[in-house]
Coordinates of C-alpha atoms in Angstrom, one line a residue:
M1 CA 0.0 0.0 0.0
K2 CA 1.6 3.3 -1.1
L3 CA 0.7 6.6 0.6
F4 CA 0.6 9.2 -2.2
E5 CA 0.7 12.9 -2.1
L6 CA -2.7 14.6 -1.9
N7 CA -3.3 16.8 -4.9
T8 CA -4.3 20.1 -3.5
E9 CA -3.9 22.7 -6.3
N10 CA -4.4 26.3 -5.1
K11 CA -7.5 28.2 -6.3
K12 CA -5.4 30.3 -8.7
N13 CA -4.4 27.3 -10.7
A14 CA -7.7 25.5 -10.3
A15 CA -9.4 27.8 -12.8
A16 CA -7.1 26.5 -15.5
Y17 CA -8.4 22.9 -15.0
T18 CA -11.3 22.6 -17.4
A19 CA -12.8 20.0 -19.8
E20 CA -10.4 21.4 -22.4
S21 CA -7.5 20.1 -20.3
I22 CA -8.6 16.5 -20.7
E23 CA -6.6 14.7 -23.4
V24 CA -8.1 11.6 -25.1
L25 CA -5.5 9.2 -26.5
K26 CA -6.8 7.4 -29.6
G27 CA -5.7 4.4 -31.6
L28 CA -2.1 3.3 -30.7
D29 CA -1.2 6.6 -29.0
P30 CA -1.3 5.2 -25.5
V31 CA 1.4 2.7 -26.4
K32 CA 3.7 5.4 -27.9
R33 CA 3.2 7.7 -24.9
R34 CA 3.7 5.0 -22.3
P35 CA 5.5 2.0 -24.0
G36 CA 6.7 0.7 -20.6
M37 CA 3.0 -0.1 -19.6
Y38 CA 2.6 -2.4 -22.6
T39 CA 6.0 -4.1 -23.2
D40 CA 9.5 -4.5 -21.8
T41 CA 11.5 -1.5 -23.1
S42 CA 14.9 -2.8 -22.2
S43 CA 15.2 -4.3 -25.7
P44 CA 12.9 -5.1 -28.6
D45 CA 13.0 -8.9 -27.8
H46 CA 9.5 -8.8 -26.2
L47 CA 8.0 -7.5 -29.5
A48 CA 9.4 -10.6 -31.1
F49 CA 7.9 -12.8 -28.4
E50 CA 4.5 -11.2 -29.0
V51 CA 4.6 -12.1 -32.7
I52 CA 6.0 -15.6 -32.0
D53 CA 3.3 -16.2 -29.4
N54 CA 0.6 -15.6 -32.0
G55 CA 2.1 -18.4 -34.1
V56 CA 2.3 -20.6 -31.0
D57 CA -1.4 -20.0 -30.3
E58 CA -2.2 -21.3 -33.7
A59 CA 0.0 -24.4 -32.9
I60 CA -1.8 -25.0 -29.6
A61 CA -5.1 -24.8 -31.4
G62 CA -3.9 -27.4 -33.8
Y63 CA -3.7 -25.3 -37.0
A64 CA 0.1 -24.8 -37.2
D65 CA 3.2 -27.0 -36.9
R66 CA 6.0 -24.6 -38.0
I67 CA 7.3 -21.2 -36.9
D68 CA 10.3 -19.6 -38.6
V69 CA 12.2 -16.5 -37.5
V70 CA 14.7 -14.6 -39.6
L71 CA 16.9 -11.9 -38.2
K72 CA 17.8 -9.6 -41.2
T73 CA 21.0 -7.6 -41.6
D74 CA 19.0 -4.4 -41.2
Q75 CA 17.8 -5.5 -37.7
S76 CA 14.3 -6.2 -38.9
L77 CA 12.7 -9.5 -37.9
I78 CA 10.5 -11.8 -40.0
V79 CA 8.2 -14.2 -38.1
S80 CA 6.3 -16.8 -40.2
D81 CA 3.9 -19.6 -39.3
N82 CA 1.8 -22.0 -41.3
G83 CA -1.4 -21.4 -39.3
R84 CA -4.8 -20.3 -40.7
G85 CA -3.6 -16.8 -41.6
M86 CA -4.8 -13.6 -40.1
P87 CA -8.4 -12.8 -41.1
V88 CA -8.8 -10.6 -44.2
D89 CA -12.6 -10.3 -44.4
I90 CA -14.4 -7.1 -43.3
H91 CA -15.4 -6.8 -39.7
P92 CA -19.2 -6.3 -39.6
E93 CA -19.1 -3.4 -37.1
E94 CA -15.7 -1.7 -37.6
K95 CA -16.0 -1.9 -41.5
V96 CA -12.3 -2.7 -41.9
S97 CA -10.4 -5.9 -42.5
G98 CA -9.7 -8.2 -39.6
V99 CA -5.9 -7.8 -40.0
E100 CA -6.2 -4.0 -40.0
L101 CA -8.4 -4.1 -36.9
I102 CA -6.0 -6.4 -35.0
M103 CA -2.9 -4.3 -35.9
S104 CA -4.4 -0.8 -35.3
K105 CA -6.8 -1.1 -32.4
L106 CA -5.9 -1.9 -28.8
H107 CA -8.0 -4.7 -27.2
A108 CA -9.0 -6.2 -30.5
G109 CA -8.5 -9.9 -30.9
A110 CA -10.0 -13.4 -31.0
K111 CA -8.7 -14.6 -27.7
F112 CA -11.2 -13.0 -25.2
S113 CA -13.5 -16.0 -25.6
N114 CA -12.8 -19.7 -26.1
K115 CA -14.5 -19.9 -29.5
D116 CA -11.3 -19.8 -31.6
Y117 CA -8.6 -20.5 -29.0
S118 CA -9.2 -22.9 -26.0
Y119 CA -5.8 -22.0 -24.6
S120 CA -4.0 -18.8 -25.5
G121 CA -1.2 -16.6 -24.3
G122 CA -2.8 -13.5 -25.9
L123 CA -5.7 -12.5 -23.6
H124 CA -5.7 -8.7 -23.7
G125 CA -5.9 -8.0 -27.4
V126 CA -2.9 -5.8 -27.0
G127 CA 0.3 -7.7 -28.0
V128 CA 0.7 -7.5 -31.8
S129 CA -0.8 -4.0 -32.0
V130 CA 2.0 -2.9 -29.6
V131 CA 4.5 -4.3 -32.1
N132 CA 2.9 -2.1 -34.8
A133 CA 2.9 1.0 -32.6
L134 CA 6.6 0.7 -31.8
S135 CA 7.8 -0.2 -35.3
T136 CA 8.9 2.3 -38.0
N137 CA 7.7 -0.2 -40.7
L138 CA 5.7 -3.3 -40.6
T139 CA 4.5 -5.6 -43.4
I140 CA 2.3 -8.6 -43.3
H141 CA 1.9 -11.3 -45.9
I142 CA -1.1 -13.6 -45.4
K143 CA -1.9 -16.9 -47.2
R144 CA -5.4 -18.2 -47.1
D145 CA -8.3 -19.2 -49.3
G146 CA -6.1 -19.7 -52.3
K147 CA -4.7 -16.1 -52.3
E148 CA -1.7 -14.2 -50.8
Y149 CA -2.5 -10.8 -49.3
C150 CA -0.3 -8.0 -48.3
I151 CA -0.8 -4.9 -46.0
G152 CA 1.7 -2.3 -44.8
F153 CA 2.1 0.0 -41.8
K154 CA 4.4 2.8 -40.8
N155 CA 4.7 4.0 -37.2
G156 CA 1.4 2.3 -36.5
F157 CA -0.5 3.8 -39.3
K158 CA -1.7 1.9 -42.4
T159 CA 0.3 3.0 -45.5
E160 CA -0.6 0.1 -47.9
E161 CA -4.1 -1.1 -48.3
L162 CA -4.8 -4.8 -48.0
T163 CA -4.3 -6.2 -51.6
I164 CA -4.1 -9.5 -53.3
V165 CA -0.5 -10.2 -54.4
K166 CA -1.1 -13.5 -56.2
E167 CA -3.1 -16.7 -56.5
I168 CA -1.6 -19.7 -54.5
D169 CA -2.5 -23.3 -53.8
K170 CA -5.6 -23.5 -51.6
K171 CA -3.7 -25.8 -49.3
E172 CA -1.2 -23.1 -48.4
S173 CA -2.0 -20.9 -45.4
G174 CA -0.1 -18.9 -42.8
T175 CA 1.1 -15.4 -41.8
S176 CA 4.5 -13.8 -42.3
L177 CA 5.1 -10.6 -40.4
Q178 CA 8.2 -8.4 -40.9
F179 CA 8.8 -5.4 -38.6
Y180 CA 11.4 -2.8 -38.0
P181 CA 11.4 -1.8 -34.3
D182 CA 11.8 1.9 -33.5
M183 CA 14.9 1.6 -31.5
S184 CA 14.4 5.0 -29.8
Y185 CA 11.9 3.3 -27.5
F186 CA 14.4 0.7 -26.2
D187 CA 17.5 0.9 -23.9
I188 CA 19.4 -1.7 -26.0
P189 CA 18.7 -1.2 -29.7
L190 CA 19.4 -4.7 -30.8
F191 CA 17.7 -8.1 -30.7
S192 CA 19.3 -10.7 -28.5
K193 CA 19.9 -13.8 -30.6
T194 CA 20.3 -15.9 -27.5
A195 CA 16.9 -14.7 -26.2
L196 CA 15.2 -15.4 -29.5
K197 CA 16.8 -18.9 -29.8
T198 CA 15.9 -19.7 -26.2
A199 CA 12.3 -18.7 -26.8
L200 CA 12.0 -20.8 -30.0
K201 CA 13.6 -23.8 -28.4
S202 CA 11.3 -23.7 -25.4
K203 CA 8.2 -23.5 -27.7
A204 CA 9.4 -26.6 -29.5
I205 CA 10.0 -28.4 -26.3
L206 CA 6.6 -27.6 -24.8
C207 CA 4.6 -28.2 -27.9
K208 CA 5.3 -31.7 -29.2
G209 CA 5.6 -31.8 -33.0
L210 CA 6.1 -28.1 -33.5
V211 CA 9.1 -27.2 -35.6
T212 CA 10.8 -23.9 -34.8
S213 CA 13.8 -22.4 -36.6
F214 CA 16.0 -19.3 -36.4
Y215 CA 18.2 -17.9 -39.1
D216 CA 20.6 -15.0 -38.7
E217 CA 21.1 -13.5 -42.1
T218 CA 24.3 -11.7 -41.1
S219 CA 26.3 -14.7 -39.8
G220 CA 24.5 -17.4 -41.8
E221 CA 23.7 -19.2 -38.6
K222 CA 20.7 -21.4 -38.7
E223 CA 19.1 -23.7 -36.0
T224 CA 16.0 -25.9 -36.0
W225 CA 14.3 -27.5 -33.1
K226 CA 11.7 -30.3 -32.9
Y227 CA 11.1 -32.3 -29.8
D228 CA 8.8 -35.4 -30.0
H229 CA 10.1 -37.0 -26.7
G230 CA 8.9 -34.4 -24.1
I231 CA 10.2 -32.2 -21.4
D232 CA 11.7 -35.0 -19.2
D233 CA 14.4 -35.7 -21.8
Y234 CA 15.0 -31.9 -22.1
L235 CA 15.5 -31.7 -18.3
S236 CA 17.8 -34.7 -18.2
E237 CA 19.8 -33.1 -21.0
N238 CA 20.3 -30.0 -18.9
L239 CA 21.2 -32.0 -15.8
K240 CA 23.4 -34.6 -17.4
E241 CA 26.7 -33.1 -16.0
K242 CA 25.3 -33.2 -12.4
K243 CA 24.7 -35.9 -9.8
C244 CA 20.9 -36.2 -9.4
I245 CA 18.8 -37.8 -6.7
F246 CA 16.5 -39.5 -9.1
S247 CA 17.9 -41.7 -11.9
S248 CA 15.4 -40.0 -14.3
P249 CA 13.1 -37.0 -13.7
F250 CA 9.7 -37.4 -12.1
S251 CA 7.3 -36.2 -14.9
G252 CA 3.6 -36.0 -15.5
D253 CA 1.1 -35.1 -18.2
I254 CA -2.4 -34.4 -17.1
K255 CA -5.3 -33.1 -19.2
G256 CA -8.6 -31.7 -17.8
D257 CA -11.4 -29.6 -19.0
D258 CA -9.9 -26.2 -18.2
L259 CA -6.3 -27.2 -17.3
Q260 CA -3.5 -29.1 -19.0
L261 CA -0.4 -29.7 -16.9
I262 CA 3.0 -31.1 -17.9
W263 CA 6.0 -31.2 -15.7
A264 CA 9.4 -32.8 -15.1
V265 CA 11.4 -32.4 -11.9
N266 CA 14.6 -33.7 -10.3
W267 CA 17.1 -32.6 -7.6
T268 CA 20.8 -32.4 -7.7
M269 CA 23.6 -32.9 -5.2
D270 CA 25.9 -30.5 -6.9
T271 CA 26.2 -26.7 -6.5
G272 CA 25.4 -24.3 -9.3
P273 CA 22.1 -23.2 -11.0
N274 CA 19.6 -25.7 -12.2
P275 CA 16.9 -25.0 -14.8
E276 CA 13.8 -23.6 -13.1
E277 CA 11.4 -22.9 -16.0
S278 CA 7.7 -22.3 -15.8
Y279 CA 5.3 -21.5 -18.7
V280 CA 1.6 -20.7 -19.1
N281 CA 0.1 -21.4 -22.5
L282 CA 3.7 -21.7 -23.7
I283 CA 4.6 -18.2 -22.5
P284 CA 7.6 -18.1 -20.0
T285 CA 6.6 -16.8 -16.6
R286 CA 10.0 -15.7 -15.3
L287 CA 8.6 -14.5 -12.0
G288 CA 6.5 -17.6 -11.4
G289 CA 3.0 -17.1 -10.1
T290 CA 0.2 -19.2 -8.7
H291 CA 1.0 -22.3 -10.9
V292 CA 4.5 -22.4 -9.5
N293 CA 3.1 -21.9 -5.9
G294 CA 0.7 -24.8 -6.4
F295 CA 3.5 -27.0 -7.9
R296 CA 5.8 -26.3 -5.0
S297 CA 3.2 -27.0 -2.3
G298 CA 2.0 -30.1 -4.1
L299 CA 5.6 -31.5 -4.1
L300 CA 6.0 -30.6 -0.4
E301 CA 2.8 -32.2 0.7
S302 CA 3.7 -35.4 -1.1
V303 CA 7.2 -35.6 0.6
K304 CA 5.7 -34.9 4.0
E305 CA 3.1 -37.6 3.5
F306 CA 5.8 -40.0 2.4
C307 CA 8.0 -39.2 5.4
K308 CA 5.0 -39.9 7.7
F309 CA 4.2 -43.2 6.1
Q310 CA 7.8 -44.3 6.2
N311 CA 8.4 -42.9 9.7
L312 CA 11.4 -40.9 8.5
L313 CA 10.8 -37.5 10.1
P314 CA 12.6 -36.9 13.4
K315 CA 10.3 -35.8 16.3
G316 CA 9.7 -32.1 16.4
L317 CA 11.1 -31.4 12.9
Y318 CA 8.9 -30.1 10.1
L319 CA 9.5 -29.5 6.4
A320 CA 9.2 -26.1 4.9
P321 CA 8.8 -25.3 1.2
E322 CA 12.4 -24.1 0.9
D323 CA 13.6 -27.5 2.2
I324 CA 12.4 -29.2 -1.0
W325 CA 13.0 -26.2 -3.2
N326 CA 16.7 -26.2 -2.7
K327 CA 18.8 -27.5 -5.6
I328 CA 15.6 -28.3 -7.6
G329 CA 15.5 -28.5 -11.4
Y330 CA 12.1 -28.4 -13.0
I331 CA 10.1 -27.6 -16.1
L332 CA 6.5 -26.7 -15.5
S333 CA 4.0 -26.0 -18.4
V334 CA 0.4 -25.1 -17.8
K335 CA -2.3 -24.6 -20.3
L336 CA -5.1 -22.6 -18.7
S337 CA -8.4 -21.3 -19.9
D338 CA -8.7 -17.5 -19.4
A339 CA -5.3 -17.2 -17.7
Q340 CA -4.8 -13.9 -15.8
F341 CA -1.3 -12.4 -15.7
S342 CA 0.2 -9.6 -13.7
G343 CA 0.8 -7.1 -16.5
Q344 CA 1.1 -7.2 -20.2
T345 CA 4.6 -8.7 -20.2
K346 CA 3.0 -11.8 -18.6
E347 CA 5.9 -12.7 -16.4
R348 CA 3.8 -13.8 -13.4
L349 CA 0.5 -15.8 -13.4
S350 CA -2.1 -14.3 -11.0
S351 CA -5.0 -16.7 -11.6
R352 CA -5.8 -17.6 -8.0
H353 CA -7.7 -20.9 -8.6
C354 CA -4.7 -22.3 -10.5
A355 CA -2.7 -22.9 -7.4
N356 CA -5.2 -25.4 -6.0
L357 CA -5.7 -27.1 -9.3
V358 CA -2.0 -27.7 -9.8
N359 CA -1.4 -28.7 -6.2
I360 CA -4.0 -31.4 -6.3
Q361 CA -2.8 -33.0 -9.5
V362 CA 0.9 -32.9 -8.6
R363 CA 0.4 -34.0 -5.0
D364 CA -1.6 -37.1 -6.0
A365 CA 0.8 -38.1 -8.8
F366 CA 3.9 -37.5 -6.8
S367 CA 2.6 -39.4 -3.7
L368 CA 1.9 -42.4 -5.9
W369 CA 5.3 -42.2 -7.6
L370 CA 7.2 -42.0 -4.3
N371 CA 5.4 -45.0 -2.9
Q372 CA 6.2 -46.9 -6.1
N373 CA 9.9 -45.9 -6.0
I374 CA 10.6 -46.1 -2.2
E375 CA 14.4 -46.1 -2.5
Q376 CA 14.5 -42.9 -4.6
G377 CA 11.8 -41.4 -2.3
E378 CA 13.9 -42.0 0.8
K379 CA 16.9 -40.3 -0.9
L380 CA 14.7 -37.2 -1.5
A381 CA 13.2 -37.4 2.0
N382 CA 16.6 -37.5 3.6
F383 CA 17.8 -34.7 1.4
A384 CA 14.8 -32.5 2.6
I385 CA 15.3 -33.5 6.2
E386 CA 19.0 -32.5 6.1
N387 CA 17.9 -29.1 4.6
A388 CA 15.4 -28.6 7.4
K389 CA 18.0 -29.4 10.1
N390 CA 20.4 -26.9 8.5
R391 CA 17.7 -24.3 8.3
I392 CA 16.7 -24.6 11.9
K393 CA 20.4 -24.6 13.1
K394 CA 20.9 -21.4 11.2
A395 CA 17.8 -19.8 12.6
N396 CA 18.7 -20.7 16.1
K397 CA 21.9 -18.6 15.8
V398 CA 19.8 -15.5 14.9
T399 CA 16.4 -15.7 16.6
K400 CA 15.3 -16.9 20.0
K401 CA 11.6 -17.7 20.6
R402 CA 10.9 -15.1 23.3
S403 CA 9.4 -11.7 23.7
S404 CA 11.7 -8.7 23.4
N405 CA 11.7 -7.9 27.2
G406 CA 11.2 -11.3 28.6
T407 CA 7.6 -10.6 29.7
T408 CA 4.7 -12.9 29.2
L409 CA 3.1 -12.6 25.8
P410 CA -0.6 -11.7 25.5
A411 CA -3.0 -14.6 26.0
K412 CA -4.8 -13.8 22.8
L413 CA -1.7 -14.5 20.7
S414 CA -1.7 -17.8 19.0
D415 CA 2.0 -18.0 18.3
C416 CA 3.8 -20.1 15.7
S417 CA 6.4 -22.8 16.4
S418 CA 9.1 -21.8 14.0
V419 CA 12.2 -20.1 15.3
D420 CA 13.2 -19.0 11.9
Q421 CA 12.5 -15.2 11.9
E422 CA 12.7 -15.0 8.1
R423 CA 9.8 -17.4 7.8
R424 CA 7.6 -16.2 10.7
E425 CA 4.4 -14.3 9.9
L426 CA 2.0 -12.5 12.2
F427 CA -1.6 -11.6 11.3
F428 CA -3.4 -8.9 13.2
V429 CA -7.0 -9.9 12.7
E430 CA -10.1 -7.8 13.1
G431 CA -12.3 -9.4 15.8
D432 CA -12.4 -12.6 17.8
S433 CA -14.8 -14.3 15.4
A434 CA -12.5 -13.8 12.4
G435 CA -9.5 -14.6 14.7
G436 CA -11.0 -18.1 15.4
S437 CA -11.4 -18.8 11.7
A438 CA -7.9 -17.6 11.0
K439 CA -6.4 -19.8 13.7
Q440 CA -7.9 -22.8 12.0
A441 CA -6.9 -21.6 8.5
R442 CA -3.2 -20.8 9.3
D443 CA -0.2 -23.0 9.2
R444 CA 0.7 -23.0 12.9
R445 CA 4.3 -23.7 12.2
F446 CA 5.1 -20.3 10.8
Q447 CA 1.9 -18.2 11.0
A448 CA 0.8 -16.5 14.2
I449 CA -2.6 -14.9 14.8
M450 CA -3.4 -12.0 17.1
P451 CA -7.1 -10.9 17.2
L452 CA -7.7 -7.1 17.7
R453 CA -10.6 -5.7 19.5
G454 CA -12.3 -3.6 16.8
K455 CA -11.0 -0.1 16.1
I456 CA -7.8 0.5 18.0
L457 CA -6.8 3.9 19.4
N458 CA -6.1 6.7 16.9
T459 CA -2.4 7.3 17.8
W460 CA -1.5 9.8 15.1
D461 CA -1.4 12.8 17.4
M462 CA 0.1 11.0 20.4
E463 CA 3.6 10.6 21.6
S464 CA 5.1 7.1 21.4
S465 CA 5.6 7.1 25.2
A466 CA 1.9 7.7 25.8
I467 CA 0.4 5.1 23.5
V468 CA 1.5 2.2 25.6
E469 CA -1.1 3.2 28.2
S470 CA -3.6 1.5 25.8
M471 CA -3.6 -2.2 26.6
E472 CA -4.3 -3.1 23.0
I473 CA -1.2 -1.2 21.7
R474 CA 0.9 -2.4 24.6
N475 CA 0.0 -6.0 23.5
I476 CA 0.9 -5.2 19.9
S477 CA 4.3 -3.9 21.0
Q478 CA 5.0 -7.0 23.2
V479 CA 4.0 -9.3 20.3
L480 CA 6.3 -7.5 17.9
G481 CA 9.2 -7.3 20.3
V482 CA 9.7 -3.6 19.4
I483 CA 9.2 -0.5 21.6
P484 CA 7.1 2.2 20.1
G485 CA 9.2 5.1 18.7
S486 CA 12.4 3.0 18.8
D487 CA 14.6 2.5 15.8
D488 CA 16.0 -0.7 17.2
I489 CA 14.1 -3.6 15.5
S490 CA 16.8 -6.2 16.1
K491 CA 14.4 -8.2 18.3
L492 CA 11.5 -8.0 15.8
R493 CA 9.9 -11.5 16.2
Y494 CA 8.2 -11.7 12.7
N495 CA 9.4 -11.1 9.2
K496 CA 6.0 -10.4 7.8
I497 CA 3.3 -8.5 9.8
C498 CA 0.0 -8.7 8.0
I499 CA -3.0 -6.5 8.8
L500 CA -6.2 -8.5 8.1
A501 CA -9.5 -6.6 8.4
D502 CA -12.9 -6.9 6.7
A503 CA -13.2 -5.9 3.1
D504 CA -15.9 -3.3 3.9
S505 CA -15.5 0.4 4.9
D506 CA -15.3 -0.4 8.6
G507 CA -12.5 -2.9 7.9
L508 CA -10.7 -0.3 5.8
H509 CA -11.0 2.2 8.7
I510 CA -9.4 -0.3 11.1
A511 CA -6.6 -1.1 8.6
T512 CA -6.0 2.6 8.2
L513 CA -5.7 3.1 12.0
V514 CA -3.2 0.2 12.3
C515 CA -1.2 1.5 9.3
A516 CA -1.1 4.9 11.0
L517 CA 0.2 3.2 14.2
F518 CA 3.1 1.5 12.3
L519 CA 3.9 4.6 10.2
K520 CA 4.1 7.0 13.1
H521 CA 5.4 4.8 16.0
F522 CA 7.1 1.9 14.2
P523 CA 8.6 3.6 11.2
K524 CA 11.7 1.4 10.9
V525 CA 9.5 -1.7 10.7
V526 CA 7.7 -0.1 7.8
S527 CA 10.8 1.2 6.0
Q528 CA 12.4 -2.2 6.2
G529 CA 9.4 -3.7 4.3
H530 CA 7.9 -5.9 7.1
V531 CA 4.3 -4.6 7.1
Y532 CA 1.6 -5.8 4.7
I533 CA -2.1 -5.4 4.2
A534 CA -4.0 -8.6 3.4
M535 CA -6.6 -8.3 0.7
P536 CA -9.6 -10.5 1.6
P537 CA -12.4 -10.9 -1.0
L538 CA -15.7 -9.1 -0.7
Y539 CA -17.5 -11.5 -3.0
R540 CA -17.7 -15.3 -3.7
I541 CA -19.0 -16.2 -7.2
D542 CA -20.1 -19.7 -7.9
V543 CA -20.9 -21.1 -11.4
G544 CA -21.3 -24.8 -11.7
K545 CA -18.3 -26.4 -9.9
E546 CA -16.1 -23.3 -10.3
V547 CA -15.6 -20.8 -7.5
F548 CA -14.2 -17.3 -8.0
Y549 CA -13.4 -14.6 -5.4
A550 CA -13.5 -10.8 -6.0
L551 CA -11.9 -8.1 -4.0
D552 CA -14.5 -5.4 -4.9
D553 CA -17.4 -4.6 -7.2
S554 CA -15.1 -3.9 -10.2
E555 CA -13.4 -7.3 -10.0
K556 CA -16.8 -9.0 -9.4
N557 CA -18.1 -7.4 -12.6
N558 CA -15.1 -8.4 -14.6
I559 CA -15.3 -12.0 -13.4
I560 CA -19.0 -12.2 -14.4
K561 CA -18.1 -10.8 -17.9
R562 CA -15.4 -13.4 -18.3
I563 CA -17.9 -16.2 -17.3
D564 CA -20.5 -14.8 -19.8
R565 CA -17.9 -14.8 -22.6
R566 CA -16.9 -18.4 -21.8
K567 CA -20.6 -19.3 -21.9
K568 CA -20.3 -21.5 -18.8
H569 CA -23.3 -23.5 -18.0
G570 CA -25.1 -23.1 -14.7
K571 CA -26.6 -20.3 -12.7
I572 CA -24.2 -17.7 -11.3
N573 CA -24.6 -17.3 -7.6
I574 CA -23.0 -14.3 -5.8
Q575 CA -22.3 -14.2 -2.1
R576 CA -21.3 -11.0 -0.4
F577 CA -19.2 -11.6 2.7
K578 CA -20.4 -9.4 5.6
G579 CA -17.1 -9.9 7.3
L580 CA -14.1 -12.2 7.8
G581 CA -16.1 -14.2 10.5
E582 CA -18.6 -15.2 7.8
M583 CA -15.9 -17.1 5.9
N584 CA -15.1 -20.6 6.9
P585 CA -11.5 -21.6 7.6
A586 CA -11.0 -23.2 4.2
Q587 CA -12.2 -20.1 2.4
L588 CA -10.1 -17.8 4.5
K589 CA -7.0 -20.0 4.0
E590 CA -7.4 -20.1 0.2
T591 CA -8.2 -16.4 -0.3
T592 CA -6.2 -14.6 2.4
I593 CA -3.8 -16.6 4.5
S594 CA -2.1 -19.3 2.3
P595 CA 1.1 -18.0 0.7
D596 CA 0.1 -19.9 -2.5
S597 CA -3.0 -18.0 -3.3
R598 CA -3.3 -14.9 -1.0
R599 CA -2.9 -11.3 -2.0
L600 CA -0.7 -9.1 0.1
V601 CA 0.1 -5.4 -0.4
R602 CA 3.2 -4.0 1.2
L603 CA 2.9 -0.8 3.2
S604 CA 5.6 1.6 2.0
V605 CA 6.2 5.3 1.6
N606 CA 6.3 6.6 -1.9
G607 CA 9.9 7.8 -1.9
S608 CA 12.6 7.6 0.7
C609 CA 13.7 11.2 0.9
K610 CA 12.7 13.5 3.8
E611 CA 10.5 15.6 1.5
S612 CA 8.4 12.5 0.4
L613 CA 8.0 11.4 4.1
K614 CA 7.0 15.0 5.0
E615 CA 4.3 15.0 2.3
V616 CA 3.0 11.6 3.4
Y617 CA 2.8 12.8 7.0
E618 CA 0.9 15.9 5.9
V619 CA -1.7 13.7 4.2
M620 CA -2.0 11.4 7.1
D621 CA -2.3 14.3 9.5
M622 CA -5.1 15.8 7.4
L623 CA -6.9 12.4 7.5
L624 CA -6.4 11.5 11.1
G625 CA -5.4 14.6 13.0
K626 CA -7.9 15.6 15.7
K627 CA -7.5 19.3 15.0
R628 CA -7.9 18.8 11.2
A629 CA -11.7 18.1 11.1
K630 CA -12.4 21.2 9.0
D631 CA -9.7 20.2 6.5
R632 CA -11.1 16.7 6.3
K633 CA -14.6 17.9 5.6
T634 CA -13.3 20.2 2.8
W635 CA -11.3 17.3 1.3
I636 CA -14.3 14.9 1.5
E637 CA -16.6 17.4 -0.1
T638 CA -14.1 18.0 -2.9
N639 CA -12.7 14.5 -3.5
G640 CA -15.0 12.1 -1.7
N641 CA -16.9 9.5 -3.7
I642 CA -20.2 9.6 -1.8
K643 CA -22.9 7.2 -3.0
E644 CA -26.6 7.3 -2.3
I645 CA -27.9 4.6 0.0
E646 CA -30.1 2.3 -2.1

């Protein structure tokens, strides 16, 4: 959560702000003005990936089996596929050809529904139009229906009408797109041959039967990839120089209605990096996401279950995710309907429900495999147990399980058992009812729960020495192990401190008061990045067997629109949570507490300089200061979004 400067223009300048001041960006102008919002501007590689991904989507749908990339001497790039070819007929509403619409309009594409693409990496209708916007020249050749078509663009604007070049064999089809990136938009004005080859190789690995090729016109270098054997052989190829725990990778291939899952995993005994690659609809997710979270937790649960059955785990020792994530090598590929990514560059999957889907499939398959391969399973179990012992030994040197001043901790605190400060988490939960559900939903090994009694004291105008007179705040200080106003946080007992309040306005008020407490009286805890705000959902949406959660009305409406586009059968049932106490422990765990699927927002100050901190304090003072009621009223009347009660 960032605390931004309040925009308070003086009256002299306010007169200049009129409707004439509002600028409407049309066509591809938003991309040209703010390219970093739509693509990675470090190099033009991501533009190439967008075009390649369009060909891959055709391959996933079963219409293409070849993608060829040519890097020209003039630093232009040609990407060709033998798919269906981009549409050339006239759009009934826009009255332009399909290819022109795709290339010149943002959010225009065939991947918003499942009608033409069951699994697709392009879900925003933005990708290839961004390529056009950021290219000085772009030419497309399309083969379909016995004809070859051509259309041209310059700086995002059409310069050559769609015309028929020649008659061709009706069996021929596909798209060939050549573009010249405008290098003024990019930090490095060159394509990375390594990045292009890596991308093409990974597409071939993940899509059996797909042939990909790369040709560098300058050097004459040419490489072709085709993998019919699967990702397990690819992983073995990458780990062949290392000593592995398993003789061959544990792999799986599972297909469902809305999810296809392929993986291969092994562990090494040697030092050095191992391949850790994850993909969604064949798009690399460098920053992971919910599919990787589900994969990791599924593997962990299987190993823990195996240790229990084989009586391998020493008394009092527990396994943490990092114990089985150490020295791992894996390839994970997920094909997911209506995948949701964090940003247009699609480096992290954010589809919440994917974590549980992947977890169940991997856990069941790995548990079966371990019990069928007991010798190899014991090797992995002993490896994880040794990691756990080393982790605890290291933690014991740094953190002791005690309060900061040796006093008895509050009775309401349900503490965790871990002594590893880096892993320990504390949830301040609104109300005893929600606290009870949270205690059942947490992982008691590393997650602690501390219920708060409604709205805490507004401490913004108070001195740090005075706030400890409040028992609630004194308890908070004892639980944290930090004295209010002190810069010494060496005895901080938890690495993550999460504020968990209802999603309604009262809950937001409580969260604001707790945030103010930390910002004013525990500033070092905030500046070191230890404080988070949990984001519980306000709505649960059921359709058939699927369950979705929405943080607010906007997200609820978007989910309903996606359901309508997918034409899912069944009545849509919407439940509005009146508070956290209304959620059962399983729901609270999935949506808010489990690291695999929760959403946390870090509390931080927008800027680290004294001026930024002063501006934030001024805003907070206006919002919470006892002597600023008049200023608050003026601000609310000017900026407040007040809705009529229905």
